Amino acid sequence: MSDNKRYYYLKLKENFFDSDEMVLLESMPDGYIYSNILLKLYLRSLKHEGKLMFNDRIPFNSTMLATITRHSVGVVEKAVQIFRDLQLIDVLDNGAIYMSDIQSFIGKSSTEADRKREYRKKIEEAKRNLITGGQVSDKCPDKTTPELEIEIEKDIDIDKEEKKGKYSDEHLRLAKKLQSNLTEDFPKEMNKVDIEKWADTIRLMEERDKASIEAIEYVINWLPTNEFWFGNIRSAKKLREKFEKLKFEIKADKNNHKKQSQKLQYSNPSEYDDLPI
């Protein structure tokens, strides 16, 4: 008798644990526990192609996730928040959890690129249906919807506006500071830098990403203190791409210092409370 079941498996590349997200995750206190929880959620979501729900109507709550991962509720809640901060998951208003990169890891028929496109469409459709109060469809639309076309047009307009903008002296100053910090370790690379392009990228961080000049400068000054990130952030573009993750890392580092200060009875552990990020 033939087996008509469809089987799924998790397909991880050999450098999976070397990604920025996994290195950052496992460097945290209890990081290996969070890594274990993440893999269990990936596996649990496979049969729904990345969507994590108890069934079609009931999302997993913290207690249920704690049960299926066999970790405490508190640890699971903290892990889920960290996964959201690192953009490893996308949590909808109805509680549904989508594993962000799952389509890179699912082993089954159809190409990876096609699965990724369909998966992104499915998440966007689920979000739109929550807003309009409609039911989430299991089928993906074959054509771009009017709403998506409008969003694409808006993005194009925003890009045009960005090109018209002009960086300020402050943006240029921060670009030069970033370059200066890197020059000693990467002299050849820094000699080829288009400093005006870097300054314009920092302008976009302030104007479009809503990052303050103080926060950007704080992160630039912090980078040389962290061996891993200092070697990986070697351009303004990379700084912009990883800015939220860098802020998260700084805050985690701040909390660790504060705990150590309290344990050693330092006079002023609150000095870490006024970071501009």
mmCIF file of C-alpha atoms in Angstrom:
data_model
loop_
_atom_site.group_PDB
_atom_site.id
_atom_site.type_symbol
_atom_site.label_atom_id
_atom_site.label_comp_id
_atom_site.label_asym_id
_atom_site.label_seq_id
_atom_site.Cartn_x
_atom_site.Cartn_y
_atom_site.Cartn_z
ATOM 1 C CA MET A 1 0.000 0.000 0.000
ATOM 2 C CA SER A 2 1.434 3.362 -1.073
ATOM 3 C CA ASP A 3 2.127 6.154 1.414
ATOM 4 C CA ASN A 4 0.139 9.235 0.347
ATOM 5 C CA LYS A 5 1.265 11.423 3.229
ATOM 6 C CA ARG A 6 3.314 14.542 2.569
ATOM 7 C CA TYR A 7 6.474 14.770 4.628
ATOM 8 C CA TYR A 8 8.303 17.948 5.583
ATOM 9 C CA TYR A 9 11.793 18.359 6.947
ATOM 10 C CA LEU A 10 13.929 21.213 8.196
ATOM 11 C CA LYS A 11 16.831 21.962 5.862
ATOM 12 C CA LEU A 12 19.556 24.004 7.567
ATOM 13 C CA LYS A 13 22.674 25.257 5.812
ATOM 14 C CA GLU A 14 26.015 24.533 7.444
ATOM 15 C CA ASN A 15 26.443 28.211 8.375
ATOM 16 C CA PHE A 16 22.987 28.528 9.985
ATOM 17 C CA PHE A 17 24.453 29.090 13.453
ATOM 18 C CA ASP A 18 26.972 31.608 12.072
ATOM 19 C CA SER A 19 24.308 34.119 10.982
ATOM 20 C CA ASP A 20 24.249 37.470 12.795
ATOM 21 C CA GLU A 21 20.915 36.604 14.387
ATOM 22 C CA MET A 22 21.998 33.212 15.750
ATOM 23 C CA VAL A 23 25.379 34.475 16.990
ATOM 24 C CA LEU A 24 23.644 37.344 18.787
ATOM 25 C CA LEU A 25 20.927 35.049 20.149
ATOM 26 C CA GLU A 26 23.324 32.448 21.546
ATOM 27 C CA SER A 27 25.612 35.102 23.053
ATOM 28 C CA MET A 28 22.808 36.174 25.409
ATOM 29 C CA PRO A 29 22.263 34.695 28.868
ATOM 30 C CA ASP A 30 20.171 31.534 28.285
ATOM 31 C CA GLY A 31 20.900 31.983 24.568
ATOM 32 C CA TYR A 32 21.222 28.266 23.904
ATOM 33 C CA ILE A 33 17.800 27.736 25.452
ATOM 34 C CA TYR A 34 16.354 30.384 23.109
ATOM 35 C CA SER A 35 18.085 28.655 20.191
ATOM 36 C CA ASN A 36 16.466 25.370 21.215
ATOM 37 C CA ILE A 37 13.036 27.029 21.442
ATOM 38 C CA LEU A 38 13.470 28.637 18.018
ATOM 39 C CA LEU A 39 14.285 25.311 16.345
ATOM 40 C CA LYS A 40 11.282 23.678 18.017
ATOM 41 C CA LEU A 41 9.014 26.453 16.727
ATOM 42 C CA TYR A 42 10.465 26.041 13.228
ATOM 43 C CA LEU A 43 9.687 22.318 13.345
ATOM 44 C CA ARG A 44 6.217 22.850 14.808
ATOM 45 C CA SER A 45 5.342 25.307 12.011
ATOM 46 C CA LEU A 46 6.519 23.086 9.135
ATOM 47 C CA LYS A 47 3.208 21.407 8.347
ATOM 48 C CA HIS A 48 1.562 24.847 8.093
ATOM 49 C CA GLU A 49 4.451 26.174 5.964
ATOM 50 C CA GLY A 50 5.682 28.573 8.616
ATOM 51 C CA LYS A 51 2.441 29.588 10.334
ATOM 52 C CA LEU A 52 2.357 28.707 14.023
ATOM 53 C CA MET A 53 -1.236 28.112 15.188
ATOM 54 C CA PHE A 54 -2.832 25.441 17.364
ATOM 55 C CA ASN A 55 -5.497 25.111 14.676
ATOM 56 C CA ASP A 56 -7.085 27.339 12.026
ATOM 57 C CA ARG A 57 -8.794 29.508 14.655
ATOM 58 C CA ILE A 58 -6.809 29.235 17.887
ATOM 59 C CA PRO A 59 -3.308 30.719 18.195
ATOM 60 C CA PHE A 60 -0.724 29.385 20.611
ATOM 61 C CA ASN A 61 -0.522 31.307 23.887
ATOM 62 C CA SER A 62 2.498 31.376 26.194
ATOM 63 C CA THR A 63 1.328 28.420 28.261
ATOM 64 C CA MET A 64 0.737 26.285 25.182
ATOM 65 C CA LEU A 65 4.135 27.208 23.723
ATOM 66 C CA ALA A 66 5.761 26.371 27.058
ATOM 67 C CA THR A 67 4.099 22.961 26.970
ATOM 68 C CA ILE A 68 5.179 22.029 23.437
ATOM 69 C CA THR A 69 8.736 23.355 23.868
ATOM 70 C CA ARG A 70 9.073 21.964 27.418
ATOM 71 C CA HIS A 71 10.394 25.200 28.861
ATOM 72 C CA SER A 72 8.917 27.507 31.496
ATOM 73 C CA VAL A 73 6.324 30.126 30.560
ATOM 74 C CA GLY A 74 8.629 32.960 31.615
ATOM 75 C CA VAL A 75 11.499 31.717 29.459
ATOM 76 C CA VAL A 76 9.202 31.224 26.463
ATOM 77 C CA GLU A 77 7.688 34.712 26.788
ATOM 78 C CA LYS A 78 11.156 36.256 26.920
ATOM 79 C CA ALA A 79 12.283 34.143 23.952
ATOM 80 C CA VAL A 80 9.293 35.215 21.843
ATOM 81 C CA GLN A 81 10.000 38.888 22.569
ATOM 82 C CA ILE A 82 13.650 38.430 21.586
ATOM 83 C CA PHE A 83 12.620 36.629 18.375
ATOM 84 C CA ARG A 84 10.372 39.598 17.533
ATOM 85 C CA ASP A 85 13.155 42.083 18.236
ATOM 86 C CA LEU A 86 15.530 40.137 15.989
ATOM 87 C CA GLN A 87 12.804 39.854 13.316
ATOM 88 C CA LEU A 88 12.947 36.057 13.431
ATOM 89 C CA ILE A 89 9.162 35.909 13.801
ATOM 90 C CA ASP A 90 6.198 38.060 12.804
ATOM 91 C CA VAL A 91 3.297 38.087 15.301
ATOM 92 C CA LEU A 92 -0.077 39.195 13.938
ATOM 93 C CA ASP A 93 -2.774 40.955 15.943
ATOM 94 C CA ASN A 94 -4.792 37.729 16.158
ATOM 95 C CA GLY A 95 -1.871 35.921 17.807
ATOM 96 C CA ALA A 96 -0.755 33.969 14.748
ATOM 97 C CA ILE A 97 3.018 33.595 14.567
ATOM 98 C CA TYR A 98 4.869 33.415 11.256
ATOM 99 C CA MET A 99 8.463 32.166 11.280
ATOM 100 C CA SER A 100 10.205 34.782 9.132
ATOM 101 C CA ASP A 101 12.845 32.726 7.285
ATOM 102 C CA ILE A 102 11.125 29.342 7.296
ATOM 103 C CA GLN A 103 10.855 29.148 3.500
ATOM 104 C CA SER A 104 14.654 28.927 3.318
ATOM 105 C CA PHE A 105 14.558 25.814 5.492
ATOM 106 C CA ILE A 106 11.533 23.821 4.294
ATOM 107 C CA GLY A 107 12.414 20.721 2.332
ATOM 108 C CA LYS A 108 9.585 19.907 -0.111
ATOM 109 C CA SER A 109 8.568 20.404 -3.724
ATOM 110 C CA SER A 110 8.697 23.752 -5.631
ATOM 111 C CA THR A 111 11.600 26.161 -5.665
ATOM 112 C CA GLU A 112 12.746 28.087 -2.627
ATOM 113 C CA ALA A 113 12.269 31.441 -4.378
ATOM 114 C CA ASP A 114 8.659 30.610 -5.284
ATOM 115 C CA ARG A 115 7.906 29.504 -1.727
ATOM 116 C CA LYS A 116 9.374 32.711 -0.293
ATOM 117 C CA ARG A 117 7.255 34.882 -2.600
ATOM 118 C CA GLU A 118 4.086 32.958 -1.798
ATOM 119 C CA TYR A 119 4.858 33.030 1.918
ATOM 120 C CA ARG A 120 5.340 36.814 1.953
ATOM 121 C CA LYS A 121 2.050 37.223 0.076
ATOM 122 C CA LYS A 122 0.298 34.981 2.586
ATOM 123 C CA ILE A 123 1.527 37.051 5.556
ATOM 124 C CA GLU A 124 0.498 40.328 3.905
ATOM 125 C CA GLU A 125 -2.911 38.893 3.023
ATOM 126 C CA ALA A 126 -3.386 37.718 6.622
ATOM 127 C CA LYS A 127 -2.544 41.202 7.915
ATOM 128 C CA ARG A 128 -4.953 42.872 5.463
ATOM 129 C CA ASN A 129 -7.751 40.509 6.414
ATOM 130 C CA LEU A 130 -7.263 41.304 10.095
ATOM 131 C CA ILE A 131 -7.554 45.015 9.338
ATOM 132 C CA THR A 132 -10.674 44.604 7.180
ATOM 133 C CA GLY A 133 -12.243 41.958 9.416
ATOM 134 C CA GLY A 134 -12.281 39.343 6.670
ATOM 135 C CA GLN A 135 -11.321 35.696 6.798
ATOM 136 C CA VAL A 136 -7.773 34.614 5.982
ATOM 137 C CA SER A 137 -7.637 32.639 2.758
ATOM 138 C CA ASP A 138 -5.321 29.652 2.307
ATOM 139 C CA LYS A 139 -4.774 30.620 -1.321
ATOM 140 C CA CYS A 140 -2.391 33.308 -2.469
ATOM 141 C CA PRO A 141 -3.573 35.845 -5.065
ATOM 142 C CA ASP A 142 -2.091 35.344 -8.526
ATOM 143 C CA LYS A 143 -1.914 39.054 -9.261
ATOM 144 C CA THR A 144 -0.733 42.038 -7.286
ATOM 145 C CA THR A 145 -3.660 43.593 -5.434
ATOM 146 C CA PRO A 146 -4.533 47.302 -5.814
ATOM 147 C CA GLU A 147 -3.416 47.865 -2.213
ATOM 148 C CA LEU A 148 0.005 46.421 -2.953
ATOM 149 C CA GLU A 149 0.265 48.436 -6.155
ATOM 150 C CA ILE A 150 -0.435 51.601 -4.171
ATOM 151 C CA GLU A 151 2.208 50.617 -1.609
ATOM 152 C CA ILE A 152 4.738 50.007 -4.380
ATOM 153 C CA GLU A 153 3.961 53.402 -5.907
ATOM 154 C CA LYS A 154 4.367 55.039 -2.496
ATOM 155 C CA ASP A 155 7.724 53.329 -2.003
ATOM 156 C CA ILE A 156 8.881 54.591 -5.392
ATOM 157 C CA ASP A 157 7.791 58.128 -4.492
ATOM 158 C CA ILE A 158 9.623 57.909 -1.173
ATOM 159 C CA ASP A 159 12.778 56.746 -2.945
ATOM 160 C CA LYS A 160 12.536 59.723 -5.311
ATOM 161 C CA GLU A 161 12.144 62.082 -2.373
ATOM 162 C CA GLU A 162 15.145 60.517 -0.670
ATOM 163 C CA LYS A 163 17.317 61.108 -3.723
ATOM 164 C CA LYS A 164 16.310 64.777 -3.703
ATOM 165 C CA GLY A 165 17.409 65.186 -0.069
ATOM 166 C CA LYS A 166 20.769 66.559 1.014
ATOM 167 C CA TYR A 167 22.803 65.435 3.969
ATOM 168 C CA SER A 168 23.756 67.933 6.671
ATOM 169 C CA ASP A 169 27.096 68.696 8.312
ATOM 170 C CA GLU A 170 26.063 66.435 11.204
ATOM 171 C CA HIS A 171 25.430 63.516 8.853
ATOM 172 C CA LEU A 172 28.824 64.081 7.243
ATOM 173 C CA ARG A 173 30.487 64.302 10.660
ATOM 174 C CA LEU A 174 29.055 60.940 11.717
ATOM 175 C CA ALA A 175 30.040 59.362 8.405
ATOM 176 C CA LYS A 176 33.621 60.557 8.895
ATOM 177 C CA LYS A 177 33.611 59.305 12.487
ATOM 178 C CA LEU A 178 32.509 55.840 11.358
ATOM 179 C CA GLN A 179 35.212 55.858 8.679
ATOM 180 C CA SER A 180 37.850 57.057 11.158
ATOM 181 C CA ASN A 181 37.004 54.286 13.631
ATOM 182 C CA LEU A 182 37.546 51.682 10.911
ATOM 183 C CA THR A 183 40.598 53.151 9.165
ATOM 184 C CA GLU A 184 43.256 51.613 11.406
ATOM 185 C CA ASP A 185 41.915 48.062 11.001
ATOM 186 C CA PHE A 186 40.697 48.314 7.396
ATOM 187 C CA PRO A 187 42.855 51.030 5.754
ATOM 188 C CA LYS A 188 42.543 49.937 2.117
ATOM 189 C CA GLU A 189 38.785 49.517 2.375
ATOM 190 C CA MET A 190 38.310 52.887 4.083
ATOM 191 C CA ASN A 191 40.411 54.718 1.469
ATOM 192 C CA LYS A 192 37.843 53.733 -1.161
ATOM 193 C CA VAL A 193 34.820 54.985 0.809
ATOM 194 C CA ASP A 194 32.368 57.366 -0.873
ATOM 195 C CA ILE A 195 31.966 59.545 2.210
ATOM 196 C CA GLU A 196 29.108 61.567 0.699
ATOM 197 C CA LYS A 197 27.160 58.371 0.082
ATOM 198 C CA TRP A 198 27.755 57.354 3.688
ATOM 199 C CA ALA A 199 26.554 60.766 4.876
ATOM 200 C CA ASP A 200 23.397 60.406 2.797
ATOM 201 C CA THR A 201 22.755 56.955 4.269
ATOM 202 C CA ILE A 202 22.993 58.434 7.757
ATOM 203 C CA ARG A 203 20.562 61.148 6.635
ATOM 204 C CA LEU A 204 18.096 58.405 5.675
ATOM 205 C CA MET A 205 18.565 56.787 9.076
ATOM 206 C CA GLU A 206 17.487 60.027 10.733
ATOM 207 C CA GLU A 207 14.763 61.111 8.308
ATOM 208 C CA ARG A 208 13.174 57.835 7.271
ATOM 209 C CA ASP A 209 14.146 55.407 10.049
ATOM 210 C CA LYS A 210 13.561 58.045 12.762
ATOM 211 C CA ALA A 211 16.908 57.374 14.451
ATOM 212 C CA SER A 212 18.212 60.353 16.390
ATOM 213 C CA ILE A 213 21.669 61.814 15.762
ATOM 214 C CA GLU A 214 22.519 61.054 19.403
ATOM 215 C CA ALA A 215 21.533 57.388 19.018
ATOM 216 C CA ILE A 216 23.471 56.980 15.766
ATOM 217 C CA GLU A 217 26.575 58.536 17.304
ATOM 218 C CA TYR A 218 26.231 56.389 20.419
ATOM 219 C CA VAL A 219 26.140 53.210 18.331
ATOM 220 C CA ILE A 220 29.110 54.347 16.206
ATOM 221 C CA ASN A 221 31.124 55.002 19.385
ATOM 222 C CA TRP A 222 30.078 51.633 20.847
ATOM 223 C CA LEU A 223 31.057 49.532 17.829
ATOM 224 C CA PRO A 224 34.840 49.459 18.524
ATOM 225 C CA THR A 225 34.089 47.973 21.966
ATOM 226 C CA ASN A 226 32.444 44.889 20.453
ATOM 227 C CA GLU A 227 34.802 42.678 18.466
ATOM 228 C CA PHE A 228 32.074 40.804 16.588
ATOM 229 C CA TRP A 229 30.051 43.797 15.407
ATOM 230 C CA PHE A 230 33.090 46.010 14.776
ATOM 231 C CA GLY A 231 34.327 43.518 12.198
ATOM 232 C CA ASN A 232 30.914 43.218 10.571
ATOM 233 C CA ILE A 233 29.786 46.858 10.369
ATOM 234 C CA ARG A 234 32.183 48.346 7.833
ATOM 235 C CA SER A 235 29.876 50.701 5.961
ATOM 236 C CA ALA A 236 27.046 53.139 6.599
ATOM 237 C CA LYS A 237 24.745 50.844 4.630
ATOM 238 C CA LYS A 238 25.512 47.946 6.966
ATOM 239 C CA LEU A 239 25.082 50.240 9.962
ATOM 240 C CA ARG A 240 21.602 51.144 8.744
ATOM 241 C CA GLU A 241 20.642 47.527 8.016
ATOM 242 C CA LYS A 242 21.702 46.287 11.458
ATOM 243 C CA PHE A 243 20.877 49.391 13.518
ATOM 244 C CA GLU A 244 17.934 47.896 15.416
ATOM 245 C CA LYS A 245 19.908 44.750 16.209
ATOM 246 C CA LEU A 246 22.839 46.836 17.393
ATOM 247 C CA LYS A 247 20.543 48.819 19.708
ATOM 248 C CA PHE A 248 19.183 45.549 21.060
ATOM 249 C CA GLU A 249 22.719 44.264 21.686
ATOM 250 C CA ILE A 250 23.717 47.488 23.474
ATOM 251 C CA LYS A 251 20.659 47.325 25.724
ATOM 252 C CA ALA A 252 21.387 43.686 26.553
ATOM 253 C CA ASP A 253 24.987 44.612 27.333
ATOM 254 C CA LYS A 254 23.780 47.519 29.467
ATOM 255 C CA ASN A 255 21.512 45.222 31.495
ATOM 256 C CA ASN A 256 24.375 42.795 32.102
ATOM 257 C CA HIS A 257 26.627 45.628 33.322
ATOM 258 C CA LYS A 258 23.865 46.910 35.579
ATOM 259 C CA LYS A 259 23.365 43.480 37.149
ATOM 260 C CA GLN A 260 27.099 43.127 37.716
ATOM 261 C CA SER A 261 27.243 46.605 39.268
ATOM 262 C CA GLN A 262 24.436 45.733 41.657
ATOM 263 C CA LYS A 263 26.097 42.442 42.638
ATOM 264 C CA LEU A 264 29.408 44.198 43.300
ATOM 265 C CA GLN A 265 27.578 47.040 45.087
ATOM 266 C CA TYR A 266 28.892 49.777 42.820
ATOM 267 C CA SER A 267 27.747 53.185 43.943
ATOM 268 C CA ASN A 268 25.872 54.136 40.791
ATOM 269 C CA PRO A 269 24.483 51.273 38.642
ATOM 270 C CA SER A 270 21.874 53.732 37.312
ATOM 271 C CA GLU A 271 24.548 55.265 35.073
ATOM 272 C CA TYR A 272 23.361 52.824 32.405
ATOM 273 C CA ASP A 273 19.781 54.122 32.463
ATOM 274 C CA ASP A 274 20.231 57.201 30.280
ATOM 275 C CA LEU A 275 21.418 55.699 26.996
ATOM 276 C CA PRO A 276 20.049 57.646 23.991
ATOM 277 C CA ILE A 277 18.812 54.527 22.178
#
